[in-house]
Short mmCIF file of C-alpha atoms in Angstrom, two decimals:
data_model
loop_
_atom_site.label_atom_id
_atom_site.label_comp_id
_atom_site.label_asym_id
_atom_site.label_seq_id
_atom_site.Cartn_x
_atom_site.Cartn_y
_atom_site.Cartn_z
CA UNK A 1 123.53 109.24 77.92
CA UNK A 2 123.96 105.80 78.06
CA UNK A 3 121.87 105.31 81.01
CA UNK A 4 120.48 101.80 81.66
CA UNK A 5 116.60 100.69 80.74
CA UNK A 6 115.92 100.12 83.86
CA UNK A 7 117.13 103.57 85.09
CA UNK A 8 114.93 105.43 82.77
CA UNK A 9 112.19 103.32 83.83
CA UNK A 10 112.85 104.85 86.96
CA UNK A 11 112.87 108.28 86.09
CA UNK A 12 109.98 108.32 84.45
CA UNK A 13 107.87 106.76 87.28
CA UNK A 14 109.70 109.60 89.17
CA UNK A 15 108.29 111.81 86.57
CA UNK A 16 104.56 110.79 86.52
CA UNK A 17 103.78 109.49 89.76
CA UNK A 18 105.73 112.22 92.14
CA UNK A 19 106.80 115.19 90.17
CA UNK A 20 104.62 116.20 87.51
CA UNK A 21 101.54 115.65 90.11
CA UNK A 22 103.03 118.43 92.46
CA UNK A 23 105.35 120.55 90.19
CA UNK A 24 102.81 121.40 87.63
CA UNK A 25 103.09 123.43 84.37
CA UNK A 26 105.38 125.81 86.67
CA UNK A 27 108.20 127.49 84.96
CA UNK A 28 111.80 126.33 85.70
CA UNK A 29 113.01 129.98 86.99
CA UNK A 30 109.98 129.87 89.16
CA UNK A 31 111.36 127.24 91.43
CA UNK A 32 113.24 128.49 94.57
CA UNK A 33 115.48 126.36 97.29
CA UNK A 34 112.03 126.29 99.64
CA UNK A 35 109.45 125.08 96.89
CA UNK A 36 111.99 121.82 96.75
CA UNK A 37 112.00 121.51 100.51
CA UNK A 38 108.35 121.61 100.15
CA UNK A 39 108.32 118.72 97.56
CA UNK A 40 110.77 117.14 99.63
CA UNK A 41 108.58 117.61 102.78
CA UNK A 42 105.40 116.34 101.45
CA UNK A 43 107.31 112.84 99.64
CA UNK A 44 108.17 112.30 103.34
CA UNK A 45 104.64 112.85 104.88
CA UNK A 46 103.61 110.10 101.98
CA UNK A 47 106.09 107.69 103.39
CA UNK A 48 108.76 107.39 101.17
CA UNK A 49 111.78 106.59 102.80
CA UNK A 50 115.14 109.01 102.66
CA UNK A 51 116.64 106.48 100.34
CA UNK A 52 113.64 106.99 97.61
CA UNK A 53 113.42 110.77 98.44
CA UNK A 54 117.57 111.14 98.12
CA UNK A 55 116.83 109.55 94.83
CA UNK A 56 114.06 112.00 93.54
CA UNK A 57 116.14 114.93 94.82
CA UNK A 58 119.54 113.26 92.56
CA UNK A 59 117.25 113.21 89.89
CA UNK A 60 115.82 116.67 90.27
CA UNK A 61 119.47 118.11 90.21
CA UNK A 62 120.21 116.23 87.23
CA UNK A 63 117.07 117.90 85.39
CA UNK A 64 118.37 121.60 86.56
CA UNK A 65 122.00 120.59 85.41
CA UNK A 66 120.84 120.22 81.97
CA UNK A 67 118.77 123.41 81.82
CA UNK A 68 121.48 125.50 82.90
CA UNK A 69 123.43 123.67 79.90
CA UNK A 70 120.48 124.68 77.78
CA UNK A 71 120.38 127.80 79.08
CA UNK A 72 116.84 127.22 79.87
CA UNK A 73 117.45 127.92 83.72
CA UNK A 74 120.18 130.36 85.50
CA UNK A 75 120.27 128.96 88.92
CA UNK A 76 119.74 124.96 90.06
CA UNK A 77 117.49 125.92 93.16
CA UNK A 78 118.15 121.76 93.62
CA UNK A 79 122.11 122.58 94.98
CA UNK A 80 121.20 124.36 97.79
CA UNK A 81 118.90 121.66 99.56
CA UNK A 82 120.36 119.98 102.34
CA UNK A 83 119.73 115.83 101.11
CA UNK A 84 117.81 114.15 103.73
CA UNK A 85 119.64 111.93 106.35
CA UNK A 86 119.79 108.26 106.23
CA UNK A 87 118.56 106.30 109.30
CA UNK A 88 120.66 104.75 111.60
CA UNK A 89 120.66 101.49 112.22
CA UNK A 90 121.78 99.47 115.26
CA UNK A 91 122.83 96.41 113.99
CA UNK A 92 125.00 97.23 111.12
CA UNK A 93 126.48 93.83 110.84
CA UNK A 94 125.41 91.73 107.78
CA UNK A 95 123.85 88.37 108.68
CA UNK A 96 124.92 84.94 107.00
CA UNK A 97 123.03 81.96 107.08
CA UNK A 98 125.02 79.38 109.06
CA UNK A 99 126.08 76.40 107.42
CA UNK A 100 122.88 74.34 109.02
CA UNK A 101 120.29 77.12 108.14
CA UNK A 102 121.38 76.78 104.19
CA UNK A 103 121.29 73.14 104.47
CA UNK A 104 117.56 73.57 105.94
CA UNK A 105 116.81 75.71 102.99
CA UNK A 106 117.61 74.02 100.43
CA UNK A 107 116.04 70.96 102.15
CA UNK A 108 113.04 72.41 102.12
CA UNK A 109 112.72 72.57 98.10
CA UNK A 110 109.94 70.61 97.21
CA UNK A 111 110.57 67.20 94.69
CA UNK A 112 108.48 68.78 91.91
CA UNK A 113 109.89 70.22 88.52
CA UNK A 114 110.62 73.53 89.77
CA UNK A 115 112.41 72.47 92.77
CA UNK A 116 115.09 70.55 90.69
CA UNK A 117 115.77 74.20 89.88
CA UNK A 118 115.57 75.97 93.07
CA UNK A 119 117.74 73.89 95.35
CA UNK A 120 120.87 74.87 93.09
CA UNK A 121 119.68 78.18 92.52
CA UNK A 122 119.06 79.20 96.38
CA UNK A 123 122.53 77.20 96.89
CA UNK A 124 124.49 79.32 94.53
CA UNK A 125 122.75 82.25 95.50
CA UNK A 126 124.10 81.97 99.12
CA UNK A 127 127.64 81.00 98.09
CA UNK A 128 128.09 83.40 95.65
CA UNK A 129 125.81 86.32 96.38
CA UNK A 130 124.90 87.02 92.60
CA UNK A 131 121.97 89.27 92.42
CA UNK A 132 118.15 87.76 91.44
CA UNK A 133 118.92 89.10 88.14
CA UNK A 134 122.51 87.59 87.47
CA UNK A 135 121.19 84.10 88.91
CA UNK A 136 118.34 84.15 86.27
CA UNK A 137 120.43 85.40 83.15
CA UNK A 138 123.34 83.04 84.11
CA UNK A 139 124.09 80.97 81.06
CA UNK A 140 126.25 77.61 81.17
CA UNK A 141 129.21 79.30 79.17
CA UNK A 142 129.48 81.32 82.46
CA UNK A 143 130.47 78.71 84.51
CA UNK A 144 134.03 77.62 84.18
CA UNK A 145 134.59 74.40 85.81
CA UNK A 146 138.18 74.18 85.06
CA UNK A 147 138.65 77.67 86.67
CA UNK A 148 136.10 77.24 89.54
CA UNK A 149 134.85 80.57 88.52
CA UNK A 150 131.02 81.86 87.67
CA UNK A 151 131.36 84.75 85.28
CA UNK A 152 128.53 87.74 85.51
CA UNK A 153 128.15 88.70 81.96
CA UNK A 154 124.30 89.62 81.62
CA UNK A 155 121.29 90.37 84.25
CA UNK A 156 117.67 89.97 83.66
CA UNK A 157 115.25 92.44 85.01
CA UNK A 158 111.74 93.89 84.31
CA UNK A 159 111.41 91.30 81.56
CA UNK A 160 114.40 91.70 79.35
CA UNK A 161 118.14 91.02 79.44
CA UNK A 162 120.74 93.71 79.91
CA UNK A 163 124.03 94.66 81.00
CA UNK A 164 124.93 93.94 85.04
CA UNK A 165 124.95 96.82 87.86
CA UNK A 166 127.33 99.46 86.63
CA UNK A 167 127.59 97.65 82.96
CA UNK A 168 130.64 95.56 84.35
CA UNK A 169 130.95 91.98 84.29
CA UNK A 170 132.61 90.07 86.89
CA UNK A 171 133.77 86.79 88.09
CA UNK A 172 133.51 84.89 91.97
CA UNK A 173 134.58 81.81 93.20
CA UNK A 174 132.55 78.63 92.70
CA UNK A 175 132.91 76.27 95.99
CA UNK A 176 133.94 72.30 95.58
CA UNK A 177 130.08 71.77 96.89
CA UNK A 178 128.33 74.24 94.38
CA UNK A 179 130.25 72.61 91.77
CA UNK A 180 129.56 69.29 92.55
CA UNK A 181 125.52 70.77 92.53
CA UNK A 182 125.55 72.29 88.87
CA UNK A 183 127.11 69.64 87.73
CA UNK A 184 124.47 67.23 88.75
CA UNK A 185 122.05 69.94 88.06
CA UNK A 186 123.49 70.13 84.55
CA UNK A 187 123.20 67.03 83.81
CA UNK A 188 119.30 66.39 85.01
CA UNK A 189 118.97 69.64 82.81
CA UNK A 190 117.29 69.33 79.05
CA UNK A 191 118.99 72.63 78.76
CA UNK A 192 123.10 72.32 78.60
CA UNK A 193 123.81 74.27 74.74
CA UNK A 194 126.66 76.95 76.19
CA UNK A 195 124.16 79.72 75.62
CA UNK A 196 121.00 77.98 77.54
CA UNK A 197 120.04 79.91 80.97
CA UNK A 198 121.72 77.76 83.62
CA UNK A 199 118.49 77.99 86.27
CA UNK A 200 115.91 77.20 83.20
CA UNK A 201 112.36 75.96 83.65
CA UNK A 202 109.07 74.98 81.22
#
């Protein structure tokens, strides 16, 4: 189904750490709209937030889906659960580090060998908002200096490269001062070949 690595590592923790523990052996036609409130109860007496427990119950209907397509189920019990309500929060605004708070960051990098890589990679991560795993896969043929563009082509998570969120790539704006940064960066780097990982260390 074209589903990412990463998702199906997902489902199957889903799988063997929450369902298969209180689901059973029991047969699919055996489930019923309460017996999934039950599971959905007892996830949140463990602690899992709605967010994680919205996520098991997406994945539950999913499961159902394709019996009924199999004809190995008649009903998805999974549809008629309400899904559980997201908190509120209060502040709903998203906080920015001021221009002095970045400049204190990236300050704070220590002289060694892996802070010649962090100050430019906490700086770019701030003025671009990449993800951890698009900063780490970022390659020098993604960054177009003529353009003033960083292209987000790959992402690197759980130990292996793979497509970005949503398998889309996508390009933001590269500031006059992160420029200026990668390209000293670059050229302190023993890694600059177009395919070498931008934010490389030993």
């Amino acid at each position: 189904m074209e589903r990412k690595r990463t998702t199906i590592h997902d489902y199957r923790g889903y799988l063997r750490r929450h369902l298969v523990p209180f689901f059973g052996a029991r047969p699919m036609d055996k489930f019923d709209r309460a017996f999934v409130e039950n599971y959905l109860l007892a996830k949140k007496r463990d602690g899992l937030s709605s967010k994680t427990v919205c996520n098991h119950l997406n994945f539950l209907h999913g499961l159902w889906s394709f019996a009924i397509k199999r004809e190995w189920a008649l009903k998805n019990p999974v549809a008629l659960v309400d899904r559980p309500r997201m908190p509120r929060f209060k502040e709903r605004r998203i906080q920015f580090l001021a221009r002095e708070e970045l400049d204190a960051v990236v300050r704070a990098v220590p002289g060694d060998v892996l802070g010649s890589v962090e100050g430019p990679l906490y700086l770019m991560a701030a003025m671009t908002g990449l993800r951890q795993g698009e900063l780490i896969a970022l390659r020098w043929i993604d960054v177009d200096w003529s353009a003033s563009r960083i292209r987000v082509a790959d992402s690197y998570v759980r130990g292996a490269f793979d497509s970005p969120k949503n398998h889309r790539g996508r390009s933001v704006p590269m500031a006059d001062r992160l420029a200026g940064e990668l390209e000293r960066h670059f050229q302190a780097s023993r890694w600059r070949a177009e395919n070498d990982l931008v934010f490389a260390i030993p």
